[in-house]
Short mmCIF file of C-alpha atoms in Angstrom, two decimals:
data_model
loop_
_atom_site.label_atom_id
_atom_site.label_comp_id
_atom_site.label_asym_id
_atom_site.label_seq_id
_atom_site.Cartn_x
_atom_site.Cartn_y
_atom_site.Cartn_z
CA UNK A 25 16.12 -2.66 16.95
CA UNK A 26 16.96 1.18 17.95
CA UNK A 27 13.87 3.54 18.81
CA UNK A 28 11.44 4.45 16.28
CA UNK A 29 11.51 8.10 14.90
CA UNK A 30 8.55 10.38 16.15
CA UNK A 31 7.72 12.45 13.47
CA UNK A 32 5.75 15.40 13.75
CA UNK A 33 4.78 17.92 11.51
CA UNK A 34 8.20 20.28 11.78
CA UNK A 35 10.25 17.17 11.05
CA UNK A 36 8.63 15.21 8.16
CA UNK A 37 10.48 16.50 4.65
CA UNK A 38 8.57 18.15 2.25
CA UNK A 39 7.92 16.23 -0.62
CA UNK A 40 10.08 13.71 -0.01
CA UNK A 41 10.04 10.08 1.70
CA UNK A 42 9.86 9.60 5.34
CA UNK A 43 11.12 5.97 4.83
CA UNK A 44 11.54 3.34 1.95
CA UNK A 45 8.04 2.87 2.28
CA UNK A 46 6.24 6.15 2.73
CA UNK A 47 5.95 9.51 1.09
CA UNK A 48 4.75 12.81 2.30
CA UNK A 49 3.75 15.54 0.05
CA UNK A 50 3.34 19.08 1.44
CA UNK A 51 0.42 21.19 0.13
CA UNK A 52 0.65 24.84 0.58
CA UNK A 53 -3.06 25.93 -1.13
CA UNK A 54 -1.84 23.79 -3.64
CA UNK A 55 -3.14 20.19 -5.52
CA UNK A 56 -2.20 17.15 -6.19
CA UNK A 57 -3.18 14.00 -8.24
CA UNK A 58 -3.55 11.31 -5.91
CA UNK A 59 -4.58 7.47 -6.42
CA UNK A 60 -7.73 6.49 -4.33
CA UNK A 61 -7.06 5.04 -1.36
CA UNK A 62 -3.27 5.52 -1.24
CA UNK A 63 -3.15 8.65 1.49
CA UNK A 64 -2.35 6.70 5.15
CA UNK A 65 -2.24 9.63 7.27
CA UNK A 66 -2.48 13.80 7.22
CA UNK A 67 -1.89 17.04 9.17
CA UNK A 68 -3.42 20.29 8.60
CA UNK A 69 -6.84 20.18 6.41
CA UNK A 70 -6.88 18.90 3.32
CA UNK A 71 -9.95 17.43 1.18
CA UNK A 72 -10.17 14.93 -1.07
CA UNK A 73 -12.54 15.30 -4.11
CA UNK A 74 -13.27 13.01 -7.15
CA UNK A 75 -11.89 13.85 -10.62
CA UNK A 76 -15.67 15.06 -11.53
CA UNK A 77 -16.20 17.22 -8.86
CA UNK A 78 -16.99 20.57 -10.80
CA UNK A 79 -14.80 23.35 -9.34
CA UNK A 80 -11.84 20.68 -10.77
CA UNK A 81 -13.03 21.13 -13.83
CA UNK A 82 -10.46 23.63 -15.03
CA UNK A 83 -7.35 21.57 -13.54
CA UNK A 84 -8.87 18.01 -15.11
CA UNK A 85 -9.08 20.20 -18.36
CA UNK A 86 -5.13 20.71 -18.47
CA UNK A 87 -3.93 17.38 -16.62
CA UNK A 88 -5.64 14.92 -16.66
CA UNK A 89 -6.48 13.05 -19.49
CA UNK A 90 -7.50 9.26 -18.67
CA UNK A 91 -11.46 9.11 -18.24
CA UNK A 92 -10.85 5.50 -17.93
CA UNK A 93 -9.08 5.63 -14.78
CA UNK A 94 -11.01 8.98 -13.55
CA UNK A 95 -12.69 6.52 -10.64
CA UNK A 96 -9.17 5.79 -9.24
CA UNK A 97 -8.44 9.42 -9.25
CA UNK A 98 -8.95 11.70 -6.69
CA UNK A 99 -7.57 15.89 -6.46
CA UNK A 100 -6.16 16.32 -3.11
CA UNK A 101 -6.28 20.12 -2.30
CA UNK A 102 -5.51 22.66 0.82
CA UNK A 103 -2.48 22.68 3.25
CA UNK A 104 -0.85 20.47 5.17
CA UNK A 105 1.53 17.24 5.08
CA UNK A 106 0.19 13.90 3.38
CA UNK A 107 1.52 10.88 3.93
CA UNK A 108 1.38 8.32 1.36
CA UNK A 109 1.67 4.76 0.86
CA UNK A 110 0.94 1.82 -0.64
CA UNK A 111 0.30 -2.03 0.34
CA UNK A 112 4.23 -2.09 2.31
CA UNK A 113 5.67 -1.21 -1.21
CA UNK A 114 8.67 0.38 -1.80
CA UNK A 115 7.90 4.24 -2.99
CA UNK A 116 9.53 6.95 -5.01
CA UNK A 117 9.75 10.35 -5.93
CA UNK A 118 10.63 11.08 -9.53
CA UNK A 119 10.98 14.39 -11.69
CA UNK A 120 10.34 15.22 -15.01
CA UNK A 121 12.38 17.85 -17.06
CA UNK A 122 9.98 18.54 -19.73
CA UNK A 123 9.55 14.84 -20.59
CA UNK A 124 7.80 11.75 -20.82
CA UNK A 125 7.47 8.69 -18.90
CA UNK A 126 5.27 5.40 -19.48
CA UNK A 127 4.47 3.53 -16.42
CA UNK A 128 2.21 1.01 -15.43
CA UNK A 129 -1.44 2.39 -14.16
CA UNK A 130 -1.26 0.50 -11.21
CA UNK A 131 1.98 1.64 -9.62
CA UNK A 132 1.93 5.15 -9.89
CA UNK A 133 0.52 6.79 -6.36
CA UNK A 134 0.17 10.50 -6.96
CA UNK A 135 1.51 13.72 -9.38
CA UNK A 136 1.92 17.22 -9.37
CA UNK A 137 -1.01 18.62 -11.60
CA UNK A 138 1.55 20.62 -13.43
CA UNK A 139 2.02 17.10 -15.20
CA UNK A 140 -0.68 15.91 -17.79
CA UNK A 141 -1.47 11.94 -17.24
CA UNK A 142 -2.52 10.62 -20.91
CA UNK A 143 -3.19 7.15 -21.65
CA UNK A 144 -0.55 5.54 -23.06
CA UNK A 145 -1.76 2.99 -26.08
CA UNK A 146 0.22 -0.11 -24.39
CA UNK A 147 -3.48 -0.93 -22.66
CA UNK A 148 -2.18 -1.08 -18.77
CA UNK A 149 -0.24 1.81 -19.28
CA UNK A 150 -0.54 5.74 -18.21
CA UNK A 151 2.22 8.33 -19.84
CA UNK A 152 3.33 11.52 -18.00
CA UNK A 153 4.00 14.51 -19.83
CA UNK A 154 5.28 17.85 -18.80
CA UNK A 155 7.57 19.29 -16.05
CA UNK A 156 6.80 17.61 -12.33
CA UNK A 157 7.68 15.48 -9.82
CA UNK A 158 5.57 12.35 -9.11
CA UNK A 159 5.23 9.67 -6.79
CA UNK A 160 5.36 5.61 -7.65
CA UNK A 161 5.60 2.49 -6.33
CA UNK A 162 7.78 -0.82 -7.23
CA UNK A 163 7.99 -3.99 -5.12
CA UNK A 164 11.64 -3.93 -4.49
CA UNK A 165 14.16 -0.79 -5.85
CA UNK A 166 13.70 -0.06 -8.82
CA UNK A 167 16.51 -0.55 -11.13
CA UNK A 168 16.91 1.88 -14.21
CA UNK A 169 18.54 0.21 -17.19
CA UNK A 170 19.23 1.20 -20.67
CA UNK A 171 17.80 -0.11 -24.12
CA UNK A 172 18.51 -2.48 -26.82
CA UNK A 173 17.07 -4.49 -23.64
CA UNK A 174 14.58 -7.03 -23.28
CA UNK A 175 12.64 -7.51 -20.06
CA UNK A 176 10.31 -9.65 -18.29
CA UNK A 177 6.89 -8.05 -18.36
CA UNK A 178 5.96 -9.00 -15.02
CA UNK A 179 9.23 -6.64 -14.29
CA UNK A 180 8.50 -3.74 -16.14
CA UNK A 181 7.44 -0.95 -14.46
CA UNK A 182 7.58 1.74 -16.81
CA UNK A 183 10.17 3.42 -19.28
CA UNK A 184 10.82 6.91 -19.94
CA UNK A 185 11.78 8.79 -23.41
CA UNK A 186 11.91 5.89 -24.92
CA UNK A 187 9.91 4.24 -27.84
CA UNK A 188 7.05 1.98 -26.93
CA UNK A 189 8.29 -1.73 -26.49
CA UNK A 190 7.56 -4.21 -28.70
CA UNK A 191 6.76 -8.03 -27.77
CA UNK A 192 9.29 -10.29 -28.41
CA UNK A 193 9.45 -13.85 -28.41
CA UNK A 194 12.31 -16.84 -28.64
CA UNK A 195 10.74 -17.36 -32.17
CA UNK A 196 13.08 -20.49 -32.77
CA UNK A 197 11.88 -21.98 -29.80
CA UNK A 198 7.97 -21.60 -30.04
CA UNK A 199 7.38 -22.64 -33.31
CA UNK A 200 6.94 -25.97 -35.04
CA UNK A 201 4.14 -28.50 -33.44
CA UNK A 202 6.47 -29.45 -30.58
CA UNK A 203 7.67 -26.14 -29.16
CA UNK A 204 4.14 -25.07 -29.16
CA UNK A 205 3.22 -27.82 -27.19
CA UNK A 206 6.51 -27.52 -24.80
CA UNK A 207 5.33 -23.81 -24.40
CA UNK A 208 1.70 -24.79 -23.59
CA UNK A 209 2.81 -27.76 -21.54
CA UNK A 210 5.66 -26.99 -19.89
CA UNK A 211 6.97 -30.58 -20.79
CA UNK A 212 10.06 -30.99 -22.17
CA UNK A 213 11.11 -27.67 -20.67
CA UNK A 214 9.62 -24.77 -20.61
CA UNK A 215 11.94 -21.53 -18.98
CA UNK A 216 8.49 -19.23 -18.63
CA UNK A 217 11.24 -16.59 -20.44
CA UNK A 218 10.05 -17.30 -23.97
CA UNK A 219 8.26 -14.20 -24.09
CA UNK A 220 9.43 -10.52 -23.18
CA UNK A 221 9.25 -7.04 -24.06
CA UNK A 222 11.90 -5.24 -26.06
CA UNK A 223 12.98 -1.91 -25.92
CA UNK A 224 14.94 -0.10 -28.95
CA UNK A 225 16.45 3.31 -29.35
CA UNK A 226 17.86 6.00 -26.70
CA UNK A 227 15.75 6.33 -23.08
CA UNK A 228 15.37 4.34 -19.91
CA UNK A 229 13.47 1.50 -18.71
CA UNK A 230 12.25 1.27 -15.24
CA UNK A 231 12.20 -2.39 -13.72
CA UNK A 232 11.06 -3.63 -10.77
CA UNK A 233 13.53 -6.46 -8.47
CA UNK A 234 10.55 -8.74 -8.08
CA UNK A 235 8.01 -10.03 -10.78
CA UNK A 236 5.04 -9.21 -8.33
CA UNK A 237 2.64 -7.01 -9.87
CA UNK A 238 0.08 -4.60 -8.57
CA UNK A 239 -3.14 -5.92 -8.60
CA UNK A 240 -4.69 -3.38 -11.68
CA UNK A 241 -7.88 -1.75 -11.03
CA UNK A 242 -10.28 -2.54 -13.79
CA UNK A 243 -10.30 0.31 -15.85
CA UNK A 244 -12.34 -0.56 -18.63
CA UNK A 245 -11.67 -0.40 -22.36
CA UNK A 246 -10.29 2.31 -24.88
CA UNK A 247 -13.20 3.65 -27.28
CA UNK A 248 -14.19 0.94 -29.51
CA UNK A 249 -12.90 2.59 -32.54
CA UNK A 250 -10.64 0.99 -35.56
CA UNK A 251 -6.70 1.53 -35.20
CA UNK A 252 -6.93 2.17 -31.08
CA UNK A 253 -4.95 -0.84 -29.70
CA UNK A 254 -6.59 -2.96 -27.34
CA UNK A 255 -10.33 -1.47 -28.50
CA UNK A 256 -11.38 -5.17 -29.26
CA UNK A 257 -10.74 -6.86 -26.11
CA UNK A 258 -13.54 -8.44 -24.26
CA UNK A 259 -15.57 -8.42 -27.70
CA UNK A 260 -13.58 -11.63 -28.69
CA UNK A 261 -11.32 -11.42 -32.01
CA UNK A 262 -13.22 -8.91 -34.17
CA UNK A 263 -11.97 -8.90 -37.85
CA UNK A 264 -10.92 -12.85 -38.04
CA UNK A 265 -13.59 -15.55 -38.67
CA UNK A 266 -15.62 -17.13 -35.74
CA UNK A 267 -14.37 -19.28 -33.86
CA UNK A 268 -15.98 -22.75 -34.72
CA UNK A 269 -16.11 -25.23 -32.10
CA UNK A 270 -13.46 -27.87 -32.60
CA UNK A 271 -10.69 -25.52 -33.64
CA UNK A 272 -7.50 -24.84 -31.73
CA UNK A 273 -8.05 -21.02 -31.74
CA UNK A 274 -4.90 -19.31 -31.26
CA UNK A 275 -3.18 -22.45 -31.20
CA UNK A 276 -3.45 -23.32 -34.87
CA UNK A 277 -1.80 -19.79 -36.02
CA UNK A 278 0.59 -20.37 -34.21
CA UNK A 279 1.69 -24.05 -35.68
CA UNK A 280 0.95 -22.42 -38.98
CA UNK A 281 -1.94 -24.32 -39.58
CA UNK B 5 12.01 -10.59 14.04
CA UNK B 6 12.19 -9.84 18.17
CA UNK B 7 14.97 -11.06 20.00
CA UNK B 8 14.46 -10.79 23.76
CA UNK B 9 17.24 -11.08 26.30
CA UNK B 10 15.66 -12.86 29.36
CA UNK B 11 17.17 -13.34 32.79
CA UNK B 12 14.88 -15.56 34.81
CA UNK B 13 11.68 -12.63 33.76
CA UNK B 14 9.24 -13.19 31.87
CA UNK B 15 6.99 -11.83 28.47
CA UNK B 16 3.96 -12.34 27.54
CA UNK B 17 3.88 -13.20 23.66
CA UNK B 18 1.23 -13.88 21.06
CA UNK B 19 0.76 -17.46 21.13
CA UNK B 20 2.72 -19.53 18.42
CA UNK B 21 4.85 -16.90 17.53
CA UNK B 22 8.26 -18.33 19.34
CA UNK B 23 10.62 -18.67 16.12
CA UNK B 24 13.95 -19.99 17.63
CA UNK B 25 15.62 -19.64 21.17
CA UNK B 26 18.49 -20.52 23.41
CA UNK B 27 18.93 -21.22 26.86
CA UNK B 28 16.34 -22.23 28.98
CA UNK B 29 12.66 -21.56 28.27
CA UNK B 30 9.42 -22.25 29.56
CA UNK B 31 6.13 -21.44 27.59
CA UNK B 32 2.64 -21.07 29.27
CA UNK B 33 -0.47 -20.68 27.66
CA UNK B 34 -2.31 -18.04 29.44
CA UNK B 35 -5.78 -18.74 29.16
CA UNK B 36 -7.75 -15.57 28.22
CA UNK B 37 -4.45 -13.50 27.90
CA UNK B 38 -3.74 -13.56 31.57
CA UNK B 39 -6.07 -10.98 32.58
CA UNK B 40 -8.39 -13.21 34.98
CA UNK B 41 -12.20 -14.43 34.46
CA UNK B 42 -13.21 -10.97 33.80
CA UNK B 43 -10.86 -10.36 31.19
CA UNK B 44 -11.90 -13.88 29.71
CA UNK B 45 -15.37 -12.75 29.57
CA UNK B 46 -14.69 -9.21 28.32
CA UNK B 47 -12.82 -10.76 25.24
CA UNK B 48 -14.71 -13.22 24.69
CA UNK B 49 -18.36 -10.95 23.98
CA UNK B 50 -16.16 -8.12 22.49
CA UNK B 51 -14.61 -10.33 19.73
CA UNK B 52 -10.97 -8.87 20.87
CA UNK B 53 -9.96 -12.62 21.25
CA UNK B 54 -6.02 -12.95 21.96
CA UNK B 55 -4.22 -15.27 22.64
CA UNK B 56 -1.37 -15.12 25.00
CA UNK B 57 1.92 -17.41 26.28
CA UNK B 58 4.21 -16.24 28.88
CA UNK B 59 7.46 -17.17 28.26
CA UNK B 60 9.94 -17.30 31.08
CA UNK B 61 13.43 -18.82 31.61
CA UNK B 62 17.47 -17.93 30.73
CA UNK B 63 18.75 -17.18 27.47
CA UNK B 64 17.61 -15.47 24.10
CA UNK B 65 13.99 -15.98 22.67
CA UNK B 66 13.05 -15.24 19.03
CA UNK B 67 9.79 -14.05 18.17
CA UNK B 68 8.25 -12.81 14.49
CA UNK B 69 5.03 -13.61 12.72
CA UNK B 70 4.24 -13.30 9.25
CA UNK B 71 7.49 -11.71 8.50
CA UNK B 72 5.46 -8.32 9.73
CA UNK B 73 7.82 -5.65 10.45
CA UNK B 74 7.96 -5.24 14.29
CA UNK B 75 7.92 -1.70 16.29
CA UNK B 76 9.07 -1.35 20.35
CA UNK B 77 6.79 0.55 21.91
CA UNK B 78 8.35 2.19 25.55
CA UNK B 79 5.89 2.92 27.63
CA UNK B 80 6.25 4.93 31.33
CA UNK B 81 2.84 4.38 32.98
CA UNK B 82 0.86 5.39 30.17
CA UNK B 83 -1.53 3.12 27.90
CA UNK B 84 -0.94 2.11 24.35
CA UNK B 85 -4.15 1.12 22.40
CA UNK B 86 -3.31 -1.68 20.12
CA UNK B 87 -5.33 -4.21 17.90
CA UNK B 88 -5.34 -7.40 19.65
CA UNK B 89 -4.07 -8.78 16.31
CA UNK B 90 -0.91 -6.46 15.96
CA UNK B 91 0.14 -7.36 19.62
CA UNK B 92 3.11 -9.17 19.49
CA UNK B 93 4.98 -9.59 22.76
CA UNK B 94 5.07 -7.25 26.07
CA UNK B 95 6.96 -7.01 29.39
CA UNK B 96 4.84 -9.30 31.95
CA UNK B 97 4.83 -6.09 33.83
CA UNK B 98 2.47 -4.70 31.69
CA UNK B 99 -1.20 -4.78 31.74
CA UNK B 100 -3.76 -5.65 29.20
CA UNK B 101 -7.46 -5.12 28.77
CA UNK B 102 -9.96 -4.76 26.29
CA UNK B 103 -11.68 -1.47 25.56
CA UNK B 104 -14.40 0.44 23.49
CA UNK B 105 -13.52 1.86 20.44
CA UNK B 106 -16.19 3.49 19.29
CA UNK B 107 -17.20 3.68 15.57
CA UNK B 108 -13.41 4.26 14.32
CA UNK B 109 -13.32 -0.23 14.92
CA UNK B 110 -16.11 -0.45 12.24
CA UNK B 111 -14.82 1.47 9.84
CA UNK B 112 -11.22 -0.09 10.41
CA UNK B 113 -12.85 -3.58 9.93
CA UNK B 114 -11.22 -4.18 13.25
CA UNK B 115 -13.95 -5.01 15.40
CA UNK B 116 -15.52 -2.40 17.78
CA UNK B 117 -12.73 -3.18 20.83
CA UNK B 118 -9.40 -2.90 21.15
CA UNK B 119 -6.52 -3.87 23.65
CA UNK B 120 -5.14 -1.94 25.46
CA UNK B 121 -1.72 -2.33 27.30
CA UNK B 122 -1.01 0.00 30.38
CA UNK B 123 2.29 0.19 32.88
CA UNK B 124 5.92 0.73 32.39
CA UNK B 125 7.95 -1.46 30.02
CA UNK B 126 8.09 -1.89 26.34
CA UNK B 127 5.71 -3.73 24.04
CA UNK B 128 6.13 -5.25 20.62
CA UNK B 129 3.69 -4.24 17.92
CA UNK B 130 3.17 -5.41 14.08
CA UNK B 131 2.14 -3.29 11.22
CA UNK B 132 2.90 -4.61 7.66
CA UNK B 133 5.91 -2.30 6.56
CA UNK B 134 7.85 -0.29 9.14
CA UNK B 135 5.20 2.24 11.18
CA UNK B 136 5.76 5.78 11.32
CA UNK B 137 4.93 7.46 14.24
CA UNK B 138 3.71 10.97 14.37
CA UNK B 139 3.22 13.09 17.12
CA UNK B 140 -0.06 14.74 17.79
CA UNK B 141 -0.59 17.99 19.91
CA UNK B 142 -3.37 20.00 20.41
CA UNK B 143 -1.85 22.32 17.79
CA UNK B 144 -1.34 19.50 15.18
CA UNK B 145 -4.64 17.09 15.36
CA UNK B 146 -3.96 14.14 12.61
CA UNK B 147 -6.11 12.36 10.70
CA UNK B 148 -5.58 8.64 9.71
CA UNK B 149 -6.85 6.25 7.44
CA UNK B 150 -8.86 3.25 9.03
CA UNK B 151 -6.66 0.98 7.07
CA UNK B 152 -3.41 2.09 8.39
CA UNK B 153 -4.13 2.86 11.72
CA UNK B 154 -2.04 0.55 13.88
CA UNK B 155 -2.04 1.68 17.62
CA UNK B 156 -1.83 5.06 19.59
CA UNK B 157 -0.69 6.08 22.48
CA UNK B 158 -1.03 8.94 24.83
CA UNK B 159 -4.26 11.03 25.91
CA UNK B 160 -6.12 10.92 22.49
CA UNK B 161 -9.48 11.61 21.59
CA UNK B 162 -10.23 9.87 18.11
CA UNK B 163 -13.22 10.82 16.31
CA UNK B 164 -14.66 9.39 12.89
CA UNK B 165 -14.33 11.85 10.36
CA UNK B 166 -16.86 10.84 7.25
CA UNK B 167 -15.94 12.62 3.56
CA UNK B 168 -19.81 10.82 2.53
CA UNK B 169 -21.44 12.93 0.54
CA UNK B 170 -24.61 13.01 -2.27
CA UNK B 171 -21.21 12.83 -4.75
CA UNK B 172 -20.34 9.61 -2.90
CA UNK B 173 -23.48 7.94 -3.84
CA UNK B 174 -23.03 8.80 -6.82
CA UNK B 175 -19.74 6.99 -7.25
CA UNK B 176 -17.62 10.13 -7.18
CA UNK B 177 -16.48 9.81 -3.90
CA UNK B 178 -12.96 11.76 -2.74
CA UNK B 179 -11.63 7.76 -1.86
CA UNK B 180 -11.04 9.00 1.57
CA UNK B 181 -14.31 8.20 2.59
CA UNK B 182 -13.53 7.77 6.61
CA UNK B 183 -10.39 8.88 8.58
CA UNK B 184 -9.95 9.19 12.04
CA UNK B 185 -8.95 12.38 13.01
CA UNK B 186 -6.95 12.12 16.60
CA UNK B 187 -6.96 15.46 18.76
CA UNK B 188 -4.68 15.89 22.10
CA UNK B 189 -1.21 14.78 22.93
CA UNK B 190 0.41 11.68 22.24
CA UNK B 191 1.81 9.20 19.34
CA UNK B 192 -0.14 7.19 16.79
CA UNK B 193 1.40 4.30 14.83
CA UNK B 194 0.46 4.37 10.96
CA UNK B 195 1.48 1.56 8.60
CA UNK B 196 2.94 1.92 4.84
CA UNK B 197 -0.41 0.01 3.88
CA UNK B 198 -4.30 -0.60 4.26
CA UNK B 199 -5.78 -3.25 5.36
CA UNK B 200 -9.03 -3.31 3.90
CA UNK B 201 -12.16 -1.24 5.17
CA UNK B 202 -15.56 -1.11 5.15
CA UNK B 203 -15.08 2.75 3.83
CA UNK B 204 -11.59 1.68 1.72
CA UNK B 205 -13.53 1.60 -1.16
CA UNK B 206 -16.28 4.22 -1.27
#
């Protein structure tokens, strides 16, 4: 074990990592979209103020576009050299050429505001739009792969000019009366791989080398509005029939019955 | 993992946390972490309980815990303050005590003590994810997170810095609610993560 690096202001990189771990960001008067709780350390003055703080109102306006996830959000603002972090994960910087990128809400740390964060209509899922570097995290490296791919969704951690990912699932294998039950079961079995995301036409997808997730802050739901994916959940399955006691529920659909 | 190269000396190591060795070792619980009655006493009202082993003997002795990432700490006659928990191992040269933290031990969830560890030699610490260590002059004060705050050394005067405002009470807080903000000369260890705080969530 060799001596540990001192860092002081002079030597840690602008806008770049310090280690596998940790990320500073260098404001100069400038801001930065930064995930609650993520900042470990700082030098110089810099305050931290909630998406609805009213002089922000103008930036929010042009880049930020979640109100979902405006309680994990904070603007960090003045001058000085920010360390980031988050929970011993590994942490990235990545840019964006006038493009897009999908990633999971949970793992992304901080952006530059001259990105806009939209919701992305996978529910779980925050796009990035614009020109901008921004900071995420993975557990592990993370390995950038190219579609026709399916993945493991506890892997993904985000994708980039690429369609939205459908689910897929080892059809052959779930169906019938017995593969439902060797799904549910495990008996007879069961890989856990039955189910996974697929991605289709020309981009990347971002994975993750473990299939640890971040734990997601609750973020509540889309507005409850007909055709916005995932505007149902938590008010049970609107549109089918109740559920009468008795029934398998999801089960019976899918045995076909 | 800590590998330590012994020639008859001895360390003082959190207790339990031996992993593998060779040669010839002897291990000692030291009852209150070797620092006498007093030091018994002192730990045991202030809630900065440790517990210590010395190990002595010839060989090569093996030490991790949690598979936490482990710093050396050198230390020439000054005083490293440490959390009792993130103490892993330290010369037997060197000398530990308990001391008052003020209000930055609330807000880290830490308790309102800490150890310290004073003399020359080099100490072992924990943090979860390699620390970084960043200088602080009276130039360039720093100001930390509760949750990642690990251990600083040096002449240091730490004060609790508080972000609370009407907006936090009204559930637009900045996040940040609490840092400690370290002014003077030394080194202060900060960890890739936060434990969490009293103020982590406000």
């Amino acid at each position: 074990m060799s001596t540990p690096v001192i860092h002081d202001p002079s030597t840690l990189p602008s806008d770049d990592n310090v280690n596998a771990y940790t990320f500073c960001v260098e404001l100069k008067g400038s801001q930065w979209f930064l995930q609650k709780g993520k900042m470990i350390a700082y030098y110089g003055r810099i305050d931290f103020n909630g998406i609805g703080h009213g002089r922000l109102d103008r930036l929010v306006r042009t880049s930020f576009h979640s109100p979902l996830h405006a309680s994990d959000w904070v603007v960090a603002e003045g001058s000085g050299k920010m360390l980031l972090a988050d929970r011993a994960f590994d942490v990235n910087s990545y840019d964006l050429d006038d493009g897009n990128l999908t990633i999971r809400a949970g793992n992304l740390l901080a952006y530059q505001p001259s990105l806009a964060l939209k919701q992305s209509i996978v529910p779980g899922f925050l796009t990035l739009l614009g020109t901008g570097k921004f900071v995420a995290a993975s557990n592990g490296p993370v390995v950038f792969m190219e579609p026709p791919l399916r993945v493991d969704p506890q892997a993904l951690v985000g994708w980039a000019d690429c369609p939205s990912p459908c689910h897929h699932y080892d059809h052959g294998y779930m169906t019938g009366v017995m593969g439902g039950l060797r799904a549910l079961t495990g008996l007879g079995g069961a890989s856990g791989e039955e189910h996974q995301f697929e991605f289709a036409g020309a981009g990347t997808v971002l994975l993750q080398s473990t299939e640890v997730l971040m734990a997601d802050p609750g973020t509540g739901t889309v507005p409850h509005e007909p055709g916005v994916p995932g505007a149902g959940s938590g008010h049970g399955q609107q549109g089918s029939a109740p559920r009468l006691p008795g029934q398998l529920g999801d089960l019976q659909r899918r045995f076909g019955l | 993992m800590l590998a330590v190269d012994m020639t008859g000396d001895a360390v003082k190591a959190k207790n339990g946390s031996m992993v593998a060795y060779d040669g010839q070792m002897a291990f000692k619980k030291m009852s209150g972490g070797g620092e006498g009655l007093r030091g018994m006493v002192t730990r045991r009202l202030t809630g900065e309980q440790m517990e210590m082993m010395e190990v002595k003997g010839q060989g090569t002795c093996y030490f991790a815990d949690r598979a936490s990432e482990i710093n050396l700490v050198s230390l020439h006659g000054d005083k490293l303050y440490v959390e009792s928990s993130n103490l892993l191992c330290a010369d037997a040269g060197l000398r530990t005590g308990t001391t008052f933290t003020g209000l930055r031990g609330g807000a880290s969830g830490t308790g309102l003590f800490t150890t310290t560890v004073e003399g020359t030699g080099q100490a072992a610490i924990m943090s979860d994810g390699p620390a970084v260590v960043l200088r602080v002059t009276p130039q360039y004060p720093l100001s930390v997170d509760p949750g990642a705050y690990v251990a600083h050394q040096g002449s240091l005067q730490q004060n609790l810095q508080s972000g609370v405002t009407f907006r936090t009470l009204i559930g637009e807080g900045g996040g940040e609610a609490f840092q400690i903000r370290f002014e003077g000369d030394g080194l202060v260890y900060v960890q890739p993560s936060e434990r969490n705080t009293v103020g982590g969530d406000v």
